[in-house]
Amino acid sequence: MCGIVGVYCAEENLTSKIAYFTLYSLQHRGQESAGMAVSDGRVVELHRGMGLVTEVFDEGVLSRLKGSCAIGHVRYSTTGESKLENAQPILVKSKAGYLAVGHNGNLVNYPQLRAMLENEGRIFVTNSDTEVIAQLLSTYLMRYDVVEALELLQDKLIGSFSLTILFNDVLIGYRDELGFRPLCFGETDFGYVVASESCALDAVGAKKVRDVKPGEAVIVRDGEVEFCRIAKGERLARCVFEYIYFARPDSTIDGVSVYGARYRMGKNLAKESPVDADVVSPVPDSGTTAAIGFAEESGLRYLECLIKNRYVGRTFIMPEQRLRELSVQIKMNVVKENVSGRRIVLVDDSIVRGTTSRRIVDMVRRADAKEVHFRVGSPPIIAPCYFGIDMSTREELIASNRTVEEIRRALNSDSLSYLSLEGLLKAVGFKECELCLACLTGRYPVPVPGEEPLS
Ligand code: SF4
């Protein structure tokens, strides 16, 4: 997970500020670090830091970053530790000039590519896979034009990569040929915006022109926009978890409203696994939209039984088991009068390890619920993700080696049901061959060492 943006703005004083607001609206995609690279046509300036967008940038920094093109990044690490050197954008300088890259995704063949480049004498200053992308691209740009360089890059990389790129004063957005991660393009009075999600376009009043298609680049040069087809895959592999959990519900990805998809997941879940109960409650905030769909379809009353503390920031690792137990209670509390004496249906978007779900069921039981039924708006997660989502190892996934009944017992709920794969596909509205479903099926759309490929 990460969020990326790119901005072209004719008013040089505004560019970094617009990029800031777009990054701010993508904060949910990464909270570890934030950064921005701005080109004034001669030089590319970089500013990066650890923490939230509001912690990394202030008025002074934004005023110093002047130029007509900017790219920005919020990071949630998958390859490379959470440290300043790995914060993005990554900037490299070569004979071709300045190249800054912001990357959302994860390269499966990163170790091989890095070893290859190191054998050629390249020195790496980070251990992030994005630096491999930047190094390769800067080499290609010394000899080829932007389109040819992207074609060569696409041929070399295996994995997921939506990119925003600053090449001197040219702004580029590129989405890999399988379309794992989203990328969209918008226009406004001040210029153009490329961003991971449409909510970032809305944040700065930009009108969404369209999604960048898988295998397509959008290139903004001297204020002129050009869309170029770079590659065409045999199938698509949009990450279905963007719709289930990651993306903001007010975003639209590839023509599908994230809110609408989640709402239909809840409705389909209620059709498939009805339950005799008094109240439907979301596990906040991720289960909210599916819970609304579930309540509407089932005719059960929708009530909030759990309230999330929205101001809990990044929590430190609790050193003791007793304190760890408390960590869920700090983040979430029960509304006792909504729970006491009632049969409660809790709806969440997904279950990863199951530890939080178990604690939530226990909290609701302690508040005198008569029964606690758990409903999940996606199928069981049985396999790890290699494409940019930090989902735990196979051993840590509660559903990787347990039946639904075994998981129910581990959660201590009275019943447990997951949405079927068919119900999920209907909710999202894409065919199986247009999505990545690997963490739900164990079959991967690109070769992953040690894992089963899609036939
Ligand atoms: S494995 Fe799962 S989380 Fe990862 S890209 Fe595929 S659908 Fe998304």
Coordinates of N, CA and C in Angstrom, one line a residue, residues 159-380:
G159 N 5.4 -7.8 -11.2 CA 4.7 -7.4 -9.9 C 3.8 -6.3 -10.2
S160 N 3.5 -5.5 -9.1 CA 2.6 -4.4 -9.3 C 3.3 -3.1 -9.2
F161 N 2.9 -2.1 -10.1 CA 3.6 -0.8 -10.1 C 2.7 0.2 -10.8
S162 N 2.0 1.0 -10.0 CA 1.5 2.3 -10.5 C 2.6 3.3 -10.1
L163 N 2.9 4.2 -11.0 CA 4.0 5.1 -10.8 C 3.6 6.5 -11.1
T164 N 4.1 7.5 -10.4 CA 4.2 8.9 -10.8 C 5.7 9.2 -11.0
I165 N 6.0 9.9 -12.1 CA 7.4 10.1 -12.4 C 7.6 11.5 -12.8
L166 N 8.7 12.1 -12.3 CA 9.1 13.4 -12.8 C 10.4 13.2 -13.6
F167 N 10.4 13.5 -14.9 CA 11.7 13.4 -15.6 C 12.0 14.8 -16.1
N168 N 12.9 15.4 -15.4 CA 13.2 16.8 -15.6 C 11.9 17.6 -15.5
D169 N 11.3 18.2 -16.5 CA 10.1 18.9 -16.3 C 8.9 18.2 -17.0
V170 N 9.0 16.9 -17.2 CA 7.9 16.1 -17.7 C 7.3 15.3 -16.6
L171 N 6.0 15.4 -16.5 CA 5.2 14.6 -15.5 C 4.6 13.4 -16.2
I172 N 4.8 12.2 -15.6 CA 4.3 11.0 -16.2 C 3.6 10.2 -15.1
G173 N 2.4 9.6 -15.5 CA 1.8 8.6 -14.7 C 1.8 7.3 -15.4
Y174 N 2.1 6.2 -14.8 CA 2.1 4.9 -15.5 C 1.4 3.8 -14.6
R175 N 0.6 3.0 -15.2 CA -0.1 1.9 -14.5 C 0.3 0.6 -15.1
D176 N 0.8 -0.4 -14.3 CA 1.3 -1.6 -15.0 C 0.3 -2.3 -15.8
E177 N 0.7 -3.2 -16.7 CA -0.2 -3.8 -17.7 C -1.3 -4.6 -17.1
L178 N -1.1 -5.1 -15.8 CA -2.2 -5.9 -15.2 C -3.1 -5.0 -14.4
G179 N -2.7 -3.8 -14.1 CA -3.6 -2.8 -13.5 C -3.8 -3.2 -12.0
F180 N -2.8 -3.7 -11.3 CA -3.0 -4.1 -9.9 C -3.5 -2.9 -9.0
R181 N -2.8 -1.8 -9.1 CA -3.1 -0.7 -8.3 C -3.8 0.4 -9.1
P182 N -4.7 1.1 -8.5 CA -5.4 2.1 -9.3 C -4.6 3.4 -9.6
L183 N -5.0 4.1 -10.6 CA -4.4 5.4 -11.0 C -5.4 6.2 -11.8
C184 N -5.6 7.4 -11.5 CA -6.6 8.2 -12.3 C -6.1 9.6 -12.6
F185 N -6.7 10.2 -13.6 CA -6.3 11.5 -14.1 C -7.4 12.5 -14.1
G186 N -7.1 13.7 -13.7 CA -8.1 14.7 -13.6 C -7.6 16.1 -14.1
E187 N -8.5 17.0 -14.4 CA -8.1 18.3 -14.8 C -8.9 19.4 -14.1
T188 N -8.3 20.5 -14.0 CA -8.9 21.6 -13.3 C -8.4 22.9 -13.8
D189 N -8.9 24.0 -13.3 CA -8.5 25.3 -13.8 C -7.0 25.5 -13.8
F190 N -6.3 25.0 -12.7 CA -4.9 25.2 -12.5 C -4.0 24.3 -13.4
G191 N -4.6 23.2 -13.8 CA -3.8 22.2 -14.6 C -4.3 20.8 -14.5
Y192 N -3.4 19.9 -14.1 CA -3.7 18.4 -14.2 C -3.2 17.7 -12.9
V193 N -4.0 16.7 -12.6 CA -3.6 15.9 -11.4 C -3.7 14.4 -11.8
V194 N -2.6 13.6 -11.4 CA -2.7 12.2 -11.5 C -2.6 11.7 -10.0
A195 N -3.5 10.7 -9.7 CA -3.5 10.2 -8.3 C -4.0 8.8 -8.2
S196 N -3.6 8.2 -7.1 CA -4.0 6.8 -6.8 C -5.5 6.6 -6.8
E197 N -6.2 7.6 -6.2 CA -7.6 7.5 -6.1 C -8.3 8.8 -6.4
S198 N -9.6 8.7 -6.9 CA -10.3 9.9 -7.3 C -10.6 10.8 -6.1
C199 N -10.6 10.3 -4.9 CA -10.9 11.2 -3.7 C -9.8 12.3 -3.7
A200 N -8.6 12.0 -4.2 CA -7.6 13.1 -4.2 C -7.9 14.1 -5.2
L201 N -8.5 13.8 -6.3 CA -8.9 14.8 -7.3 C -10.0 15.6 -6.8
D202 N -11.0 15.0 -6.1 CA -12.1 15.8 -5.5 C -11.5 16.8 -4.5
A203 N -10.5 16.4 -3.7 CA -10.0 17.2 -2.7 C -9.5 18.6 -3.2
V204 N -9.0 18.6 -4.5 CA -8.5 19.9 -5.0 C -9.4 20.4 -6.1
G205 N -10.7 19.9 -6.1 CA -11.7 20.4 -7.1 C -11.4 20.0 -8.5
A206 N -10.6 18.9 -8.7 CA -10.3 18.5 -10.1 C -11.4 17.6 -10.6
K207 N -11.7 17.7 -11.8 CA -12.7 16.8 -12.5 C -12.0 15.6 -13.0
K208 N -12.5 14.4 -12.6 CA -11.9 13.2 -13.1 C -12.1 13.0 -14.6
V209 N -11.0 13.0 -15.4 CA -11.2 12.8 -16.8 C -11.4 11.3 -17.1
R210 N -10.5 10.5 -16.5 CA -10.7 9.0 -16.5 C -9.6 8.3 -15.7
D211 N -9.8 7.0 -15.6 CA -8.8 6.2 -15.0 C -7.7 6.0 -16.0
V212 N -6.5 5.9 -15.5 CA -5.4 5.5 -16.4 C -5.6 4.0 -16.6
K213 N -5.5 3.6 -17.9 CA -5.8 2.2 -18.1 C -4.6 1.3 -17.8
P214 N -4.8 0.1 -17.5 CA -3.6 -0.8 -17.3 C -2.8 -0.8 -18.5
G215 N -1.4 -0.7 -18.4 CA -0.5 -0.6 -19.5 C -0.5 0.7 -20.2
E216 N -1.1 1.8 -19.6 CA -1.1 3.1 -20.3 C -0.3 4.1 -19.5
A217 N 0.3 5.0 -20.2 CA 1.0 6.2 -19.6 C 0.2 7.4 -19.9
V218 N 0.2 8.4 -18.9 CA -0.3 9.7 -19.2 C 0.9 10.6 -19.1
I219 N 1.2 11.4 -20.1 CA 2.4 12.2 -20.1 C 2.0 13.7 -20.3
V220 N 2.5 14.5 -19.3 CA 2.2 16.0 -19.4 C 3.5 16.7 -19.6
R221 N 3.5 17.3 -20.8 CA 4.7 18.0 -21.2 C 4.3 19.4 -21.6
D222 N 4.9 20.5 -21.0 CA 4.6 21.9 -21.3 C 3.1 22.1 -21.3
G223 N 2.4 21.5 -20.4 CA 1.0 21.7 -20.3 C 0.1 20.9 -21.3
E224 N 0.8 20.1 -22.1 CA 0.0 19.3 -23.1 C -0.1 17.9 -22.6
V225 N -1.3 17.3 -22.7 CA -1.5 15.9 -22.2 C -1.5 14.9 -23.3
E226 N -0.9 13.8 -23.1 CA -0.9 12.7 -24.1 C -1.0 11.4 -23.4
F227 N -2.0 10.6 -23.8 CA -2.1 9.2 -23.3 C -1.5 8.2 -24.3
C228 N -0.6 7.3 -23.8 CA 0.1 6.4 -24.7 C -0.1 5.0 -24.2
R229 N -0.5 4.1 -25.1 CA -0.5 2.7 -24.7 C 0.9 2.1 -24.7
I230 N 1.3 1.6 -23.6 CA 2.7 1.1 -23.5 C 2.7 -0.5 -23.7
A231 N 1.7 -1.1 -23.1 CA 1.7 -2.6 -23.1 C 0.2 -3.0 -22.9
K232 N 0.0 -4.3 -23.3 CA -1.4 -4.8 -23.2 C -1.2 -6.3 -22.7
G233 N -1.6 -6.5 -21.5 CA -1.5 -7.9 -20.9 C -2.6 -8.8 -21.4
E234 N -2.5 -10.1 -21.2 CA -3.5 -11.0 -21.7 C -4.7 -11.0 -20.8
R235 N -4.5 -10.6 -19.5 CA -5.5 -10.6 -18.6 C -5.3 -9.3 -17.7
L236 N -6.2 -9.0 -16.8 CA -6.1 -7.9 -15.9 C -6.0 -8.5 -14.5
A237 N -5.5 -7.7 -13.5 CA -5.3 -8.2 -12.2 C -5.6 -7.0 -11.2
R238 N -6.7 -6.3 -11.3 CA -7.0 -5.3 -10.4 C -7.1 -5.9 -9.0
C239 N -6.5 -5.3 -8.0 CA -6.5 -5.8 -6.6 C -7.9 -5.7 -6.1
V240 N -8.6 -6.8 -5.8 CA -9.9 -6.8 -5.3 C -10.0 -6.2 -3.9
F241 N -8.9 -6.2 -3.2 CA -8.9 -5.6 -1.8 C -9.0 -4.0 -1.8
E242 N -8.7 -3.4 -3.0 CA -8.9 -2.0 -3.1 C -10.4 -1.7 -2.8
Y243 N -11.2 -2.6 -3.4 CA -12.7 -2.4 -3.2 C -13.2 -2.9 -1.9
I244 N -12.5 -4.0 -1.3 CA -13.0 -4.5 0.0 C -12.6 -3.6 1.1
Y245 N -11.4 -3.1 1.1 CA -10.9 -2.4 2.3 C -10.0 -1.2 2.0
F246 N -9.0 -1.3 1.1 CA -8.0 -0.2 1.1 C -8.4 1.1 0.6
A247 N -9.1 1.2 -0.5 CA -9.5 2.5 -1.1 C -10.5 3.2 -0.2
R248 N -10.6 4.5 -0.3 CA -11.6 5.3 0.4 C -12.9 5.0 -0.3
P249 N -14.0 4.9 0.5 CA -15.3 4.6 -0.1 C -15.8 5.7 -1.0
D250 N -15.3 6.9 -0.9 CA -15.8 8.0 -1.8 C -15.0 8.0 -3.1
S251 N -14.1 7.0 -3.3 CA -13.4 6.9 -4.6 C -14.1 6.0 -5.6
T252 N -13.9 6.3 -6.8 CA -14.4 5.4 -7.9 C -13.1 4.8 -8.6
I253 N -13.1 3.5 -8.8 CA -11.9 2.9 -9.4 C -12.4 2.1 -10.6
D254 N -11.8 2.5 -11.8 CA -12.2 1.8 -13.0 C -13.7 1.7 -13.2
G255 N -14.3 2.8 -12.9 CA -15.8 3.0 -13.2 C -16.6 2.4 -12.1
V256 N -16.1 1.8 -11.1 CA -16.9 1.2 -10.0 C -16.7 2.0 -8.7
S257 N -17.8 2.4 -8.2 CA -17.8 3.2 -6.9 C -17.4 2.2 -5.8
V258 N -16.4 2.6 -5.0 CA -15.9 1.7 -3.9 C -17.1 1.6 -2.9
Y259 N -17.8 2.7 -2.6 CA -18.9 2.6 -1.6 C -19.9 1.6 -2.2
G260 N -20.3 1.7 -3.4 CA -21.3 0.9 -4.0 C -20.9 -0.6 -3.9
A261 N -19.7 -0.9 -4.2 CA -19.2 -2.3 -4.2 C -19.3 -2.8 -2.8
R262 N -18.9 -2.0 -1.8 CA -18.9 -2.5 -0.4 C -20.4 -2.7 0.1
Y263 N -21.2 -1.8 -0.3 CA -22.7 -1.9 0.0 C -23.2 -3.2 -0.5
R264 N -22.9 -3.5 -1.8 CA -23.4 -4.7 -2.4 C -22.8 -6.0 -1.8
M265 N -21.5 -5.8 -1.3 CA -20.9 -7.0 -0.6 C -21.8 -7.3 0.7
G266 N -22.2 -6.3 1.4 CA -23.0 -6.4 2.6 C -24.4 -7.0 2.2
K267 N -25.0 -6.6 1.1 CA -26.3 -7.1 0.7 C -26.2 -8.5 0.3
N268 N -25.2 -8.9 -0.5 CA -25.0 -10.2 -1.0 C -24.7 -11.2 0.2
L269 N -24.0 -10.7 1.2 CA -23.7 -11.4 2.4 C -25.0 -11.8 3.2
A270 N -25.8 -10.8 3.3 CA -27.1 -11.0 4.0 C -28.0 -12.0 3.2
K271 N -27.9 -12.0 1.9 CA -28.7 -12.9 1.1 C -28.2 -14.3 1.3
E272 N -26.8 -14.4 1.3 CA -26.2 -15.8 1.4 C -26.2 -16.3 2.8
S273 N -26.1 -15.5 3.8 CA -26.0 -16.0 5.2 C -26.8 -15.2 6.1
P274 N -28.2 -15.3 6.0 CA -29.0 -14.6 6.9 C -28.9 -15.0 8.3
V275 N -29.3 -14.2 9.3 CA -29.2 -14.6 10.7 C -30.4 -14.0 11.4
D276 N -30.9 -14.8 12.4 CA -32.0 -14.4 13.2 C -31.4 -13.6 14.4
A277 N -31.5 -12.2 14.3 CA -30.9 -11.4 15.3 C -31.6 -10.1 15.5
D278 N -31.2 -9.2 16.4 CA -31.9 -8.0 16.7 C -31.3 -6.8 16.0
V279 N -29.9 -6.8 16.0 CA -29.2 -5.6 15.6 C -28.0 -6.0 14.6
V280 N -27.8 -5.1 13.6 CA -26.6 -5.2 12.8 C -25.6 -4.1 13.2
S281 N -24.4 -4.4 13.5 CA -23.4 -3.3 13.8 C -22.2 -3.5 13.0
P282 N -21.6 -2.4 12.5 CA -20.3 -2.5 11.8 C -19.2 -2.7 12.8
V283 N -18.1 -3.4 12.4 CA -16.8 -3.2 13.1 C -16.2 -2.0 12.4
P284 N -16.1 -0.9 13.2 CA -15.7 0.4 12.6 C -14.2 0.4 12.3
D285 N -13.8 1.3 11.3 CA -14.7 1.9 10.3 C -14.8 1.0 9.0
S286 N -13.9 0.0 9.0 CA -13.8 -0.8 7.7 C -15.1 -1.6 7.4
G287 N -15.9 -1.9 8.4 CA -17.1 -2.7 8.1 C -18.3 -1.9 7.9
T288 N -18.2 -0.6 7.9 CA -19.4 0.3 8.0 C -20.3 0.1 6.8
T289 N -19.8 0.3 5.6 CA -20.6 0.3 4.4 C -21.2 -1.1 4.1
A290 N -20.5 -2.2 4.3 CA -21.0 -3.5 4.2 C -22.1 -3.8 5.2
A291 N -22.0 -3.2 6.4 CA -23.0 -3.4 7.5 C -24.3 -2.7 7.1
I292 N -24.2 -1.6 6.5 CA -25.4 -0.8 6.0 C -26.1 -1.7 5.0
G293 N -25.3 -2.3 4.0 CA -25.9 -3.1 3.0 C -26.6 -4.4 3.6
F294 N -25.9 -4.9 4.6 CA -26.4 -6.1 5.3 C -27.7 -5.8 6.0
A295 N -27.7 -4.7 6.7 CA -28.9 -4.3 7.5 C -30.1 -4.0 6.5
E296 N -29.9 -3.3 5.4 CA -30.9 -3.0 4.5 C -31.5 -4.3 3.9
E297 N -30.6 -5.2 3.5 CA -31.1 -6.5 2.9 C -31.8 -7.4 3.8
S298 N -31.4 -7.4 5.1 CA -31.9 -8.3 6.1 C -33.2 -7.7 6.8
G299 N -33.3 -6.4 6.7 CA -34.4 -5.7 7.4 C -34.1 -5.6 8.9
L300 N -32.9 -5.9 9.3 CA -32.6 -5.8 10.8 C -32.2 -4.3 11.1
R301 N -32.3 -4.0 12.3 CA -32.0 -2.6 12.7 C -30.5 -2.4 12.7
Y302 N -30.1 -1.2 12.1 CA -28.6 -0.9 12.1 C -28.3 0.0 13.3
L303 N -27.4 -0.4 14.1 CA -27.0 0.3 15.3 C -25.5 0.2 15.5
E304 N -24.9 1.3 15.9 CA -23.5 1.2 16.2 C -23.3 0.7 17.6
C305 N -22.7 -0.5 17.6 CA -22.4 -1.1 18.9 C -20.9 -0.9 19.3
L306 N -20.1 -0.4 18.4 CA -18.7 -0.2 18.7 C -18.3 1.2 18.2
I307 N -17.6 1.9 19.0 CA -17.1 3.2 18.6 C -15.6 3.2 18.5
K308 N -15.1 3.8 17.4 CA -13.6 3.8 17.3 C -13.1 5.1 17.7
N309 N -12.0 5.1 18.4 CA -11.3 6.4 18.7 C -10.5 6.8 17.5
R310 N -11.0 7.9 16.8 CA -10.4 8.3 15.6 C -9.1 9.0 15.7
Y311 N -8.7 9.3 17.0 CA -7.5 10.1 17.2 C -6.3 9.3 17.6
V312 N -6.5 7.9 17.6 CA -5.4 7.1 17.9 C -4.5 7.1 16.7
G313 N -3.3 7.5 16.9 CA -2.3 7.6 15.8 C -1.6 6.3 15.7
R314 N -0.4 6.3 15.2 CA 0.4 5.1 15.1 C 0.7 4.6 16.5
T315 N 0.4 3.4 16.9 CA 0.6 3.0 18.2 C 2.0 2.3 18.3
F316 N 2.7 2.5 19.4 CA 3.9 1.8 19.6 C 3.7 0.3 19.9
I317 N 4.7 -0.5 19.7 CA 4.5 -1.9 20.0 C 4.4 -2.1 21.6
M318 N 3.3 -2.6 22.0 CA 3.1 -2.8 23.4 C 4.1 -3.8 23.9
P319 N 4.9 -3.5 24.9 CA 5.9 -4.5 25.4 C 5.4 -5.7 26.1
E320 N 4.3 -5.5 26.8 CA 3.8 -6.6 27.6 C 2.5 -7.1 27.1
Q321 N 2.2 -8.4 27.3 CA 1.0 -9.0 26.9 C -0.2 -8.3 27.5
R322 N -0.2 -7.9 28.8 CA -1.3 -7.2 29.4 C -1.6 -5.9 28.7
L323 N -0.6 -5.2 28.3 CA -0.8 -3.9 27.6 C -1.3 -4.2 26.2
R324 N -0.8 -5.3 25.6 CA -1.2 -5.6 24.2 C -2.7 -5.9 24.2
E325 N -3.2 -6.6 25.2 CA -4.6 -6.9 25.4 C -5.4 -5.6 25.4
L326 N -4.8 -4.5 26.0 CA -5.6 -3.3 26.1 C -5.6 -2.5 24.8
S327 N -4.7 -2.8 23.9 CA -4.6 -2.0 22.7 C -5.9 -1.9 21.9
V328 N -6.7 -3.0 21.8 CA -7.9 -3.0 21.1 C -8.9 -2.0 21.8
Q329 N -8.9 -2.1 23.2 CA -9.8 -1.3 24.0 C -9.5 0.2 23.8
I330 N -8.2 0.5 23.6 CA -7.9 1.9 23.4 C -8.4 2.4 22.1
K331 N -8.4 1.5 21.1 CA -8.9 1.9 19.8 C -10.4 1.8 19.6
M332 N -11.0 1.0 20.4 CA -12.5 0.8 20.2 C -13.2 0.5 21.5
N333 N -14.4 1.0 21.6 CA -15.2 0.7 22.9 C -16.6 0.4 22.5
V334 N -17.3 -0.3 23.4 CA -18.7 -0.8 23.2 C -19.7 0.3 23.6
V335 N -20.8 0.4 22.9 CA -21.9 1.2 23.3 C -22.9 0.2 24.0
K336 N -22.8 0.2 25.4 CA -23.4 -0.9 26.1 C -24.9 -0.9 25.9
E337 N -25.6 0.2 25.9 CA -27.0 0.2 25.8 C -27.5 -0.4 24.5
N338 N -26.7 -0.3 23.4 CA -27.1 -0.9 22.2 C -26.8 -2.4 22.1
V339 N -26.1 -2.9 23.0 CA -25.6 -4.3 23.0 C -26.4 -5.2 24.0
S340 N -26.6 -4.6 25.2 CA -27.1 -5.4 26.4 C -28.4 -6.1 26.0
G341 N -28.4 -7.5 26.2 CA -29.6 -8.3 26.1 C -30.0 -8.5 24.6
R342 N -29.2 -8.1 23.7 CA -29.5 -8.2 22.2 C -28.7 -9.3 21.5
R343 N -29.3 -9.8 20.4 CA -28.5 -10.7 19.5 C -27.9 -9.8 18.5
I344 N -26.6 -9.8 18.4 CA -25.8 -8.8 17.6 C -25.2 -9.5 16.4
V345 N -25.3 -8.8 15.2 CA -24.6 -9.3 14.1 C -23.5 -8.3 13.9
L346 N -22.2 -8.7 14.0 CA -21.1 -7.8 13.7 C -20.6 -8.0 12.3
V347 N -20.5 -6.9 11.5 CA -20.1 -7.1 10.1 C -18.7 -6.4 9.9
D348 N -17.7 -7.1 9.4 CA -16.4 -6.6 9.1 C -16.1 -6.9 7.7
D349 N -15.1 -6.1 7.1 CA -14.8 -6.3 5.7 C -14.0 -7.5 5.5
S350 N -13.1 -7.9 6.4 CA -12.3 -9.1 6.2 C -11.7 -9.5 7.6
I351 N -11.1 -10.7 7.6 CA -10.4 -11.1 8.8 C -9.0 -11.6 8.4
V352 N -8.0 -11.0 9.0 CA -6.6 -11.3 8.6 C -6.1 -12.4 9.6
R353 N -5.6 -11.9 10.7 CA -5.1 -12.8 11.8 C -6.2 -13.3 12.7
G354 N -7.2 -12.5 12.9 CA -8.3 -13.0 13.7 C -8.2 -12.5 15.2
T355 N -7.0 -12.0 15.5 CA -6.8 -11.6 17.0 C -7.7 -10.4 17.3
T356 N -7.8 -9.4 16.5 CA -8.7 -8.2 16.8 C -10.1 -8.7 16.8
S357 N -10.5 -9.5 15.8 CA -11.9 -10.0 15.8 C -12.3 -10.7 17.1
R358 N -11.4 -11.5 17.6 CA -11.6 -12.3 18.8 C -11.8 -11.3 20.0
R359 N -11.0 -10.3 20.1 CA -11.1 -9.3 21.2 C -12.4 -8.5 21.1
I360 N -12.8 -8.2 19.8 CA -14.0 -7.5 19.7 C -15.2 -8.3 20.1
V361 N -15.2 -9.6 19.7 CA -16.3 -10.5 20.1 C -16.3 -10.5 21.7
D362 N -15.2 -10.7 22.3 CA -15.1 -10.7 23.8 C -15.7 -9.5 24.4
M363 N -15.3 -8.3 23.8 CA -15.8 -7.0 24.3 C -17.3 -7.0 24.3
V364 N -17.9 -7.4 23.1 CA -19.3 -7.3 23.0 C -20.0 -8.3 23.9
R365 N -19.4 -9.4 24.1 CA -20.0 -10.4 25.1 C -20.0 -9.8 26.5
R366 N -18.9 -9.2 26.9 CA -18.8 -8.6 28.2 C -19.8 -7.5 28.4
A367 N -20.3 -6.9 27.3 CA -21.4 -5.9 27.4 C -22.8 -6.5 27.4
D368 N -22.8 -7.9 27.7 CA -24.1 -8.6 27.9 C -24.9 -8.8 26.6
A369 N -24.2 -9.0 25.5 CA -24.9 -9.4 24.3 C -25.4 -10.8 24.5
K370 N -26.6 -11.0 24.0 CA -27.3 -12.4 24.2 C -26.6 -13.4 23.2
E371 N -26.3 -12.9 22.0 CA -25.6 -13.7 21.0 C -24.7 -12.8 20.2
V372 N -23.6 -13.3 19.7 CA -22.7 -12.5 18.8 C -22.5 -13.3 17.5
H373 N -23.0 -12.8 16.4 CA -22.8 -13.5 15.1 C -21.8 -12.6 14.3
F374 N -20.9 -13.3 13.6 CA -19.9 -12.5 12.9 C -20.1 -12.8 11.4
R375 N -20.2 -11.7 10.6 CA -20.3 -11.8 9.2 C -19.2 -11.0 8.5
V376 N -18.6 -11.6 7.4 CA -17.4 -11.0 6.8 C -17.7 -10.7 5.3
G377 N -17.4 -9.5 4.9 CA -17.8 -9.0 3.6 C -16.9 -9.5 2.5
S378 N -16.0 -10.5 2.7 CA -15.2 -11.0 1.7 C -14.9 -12.5 2.0
P379 N -14.4 -13.3 1.1 CA -14.1 -14.7 1.3 C -12.9 -14.8 2.3
P380 N -12.6 -15.9 2.9 CA -11.4 -16.1 3.7 C -10.1 -15.8 3.0

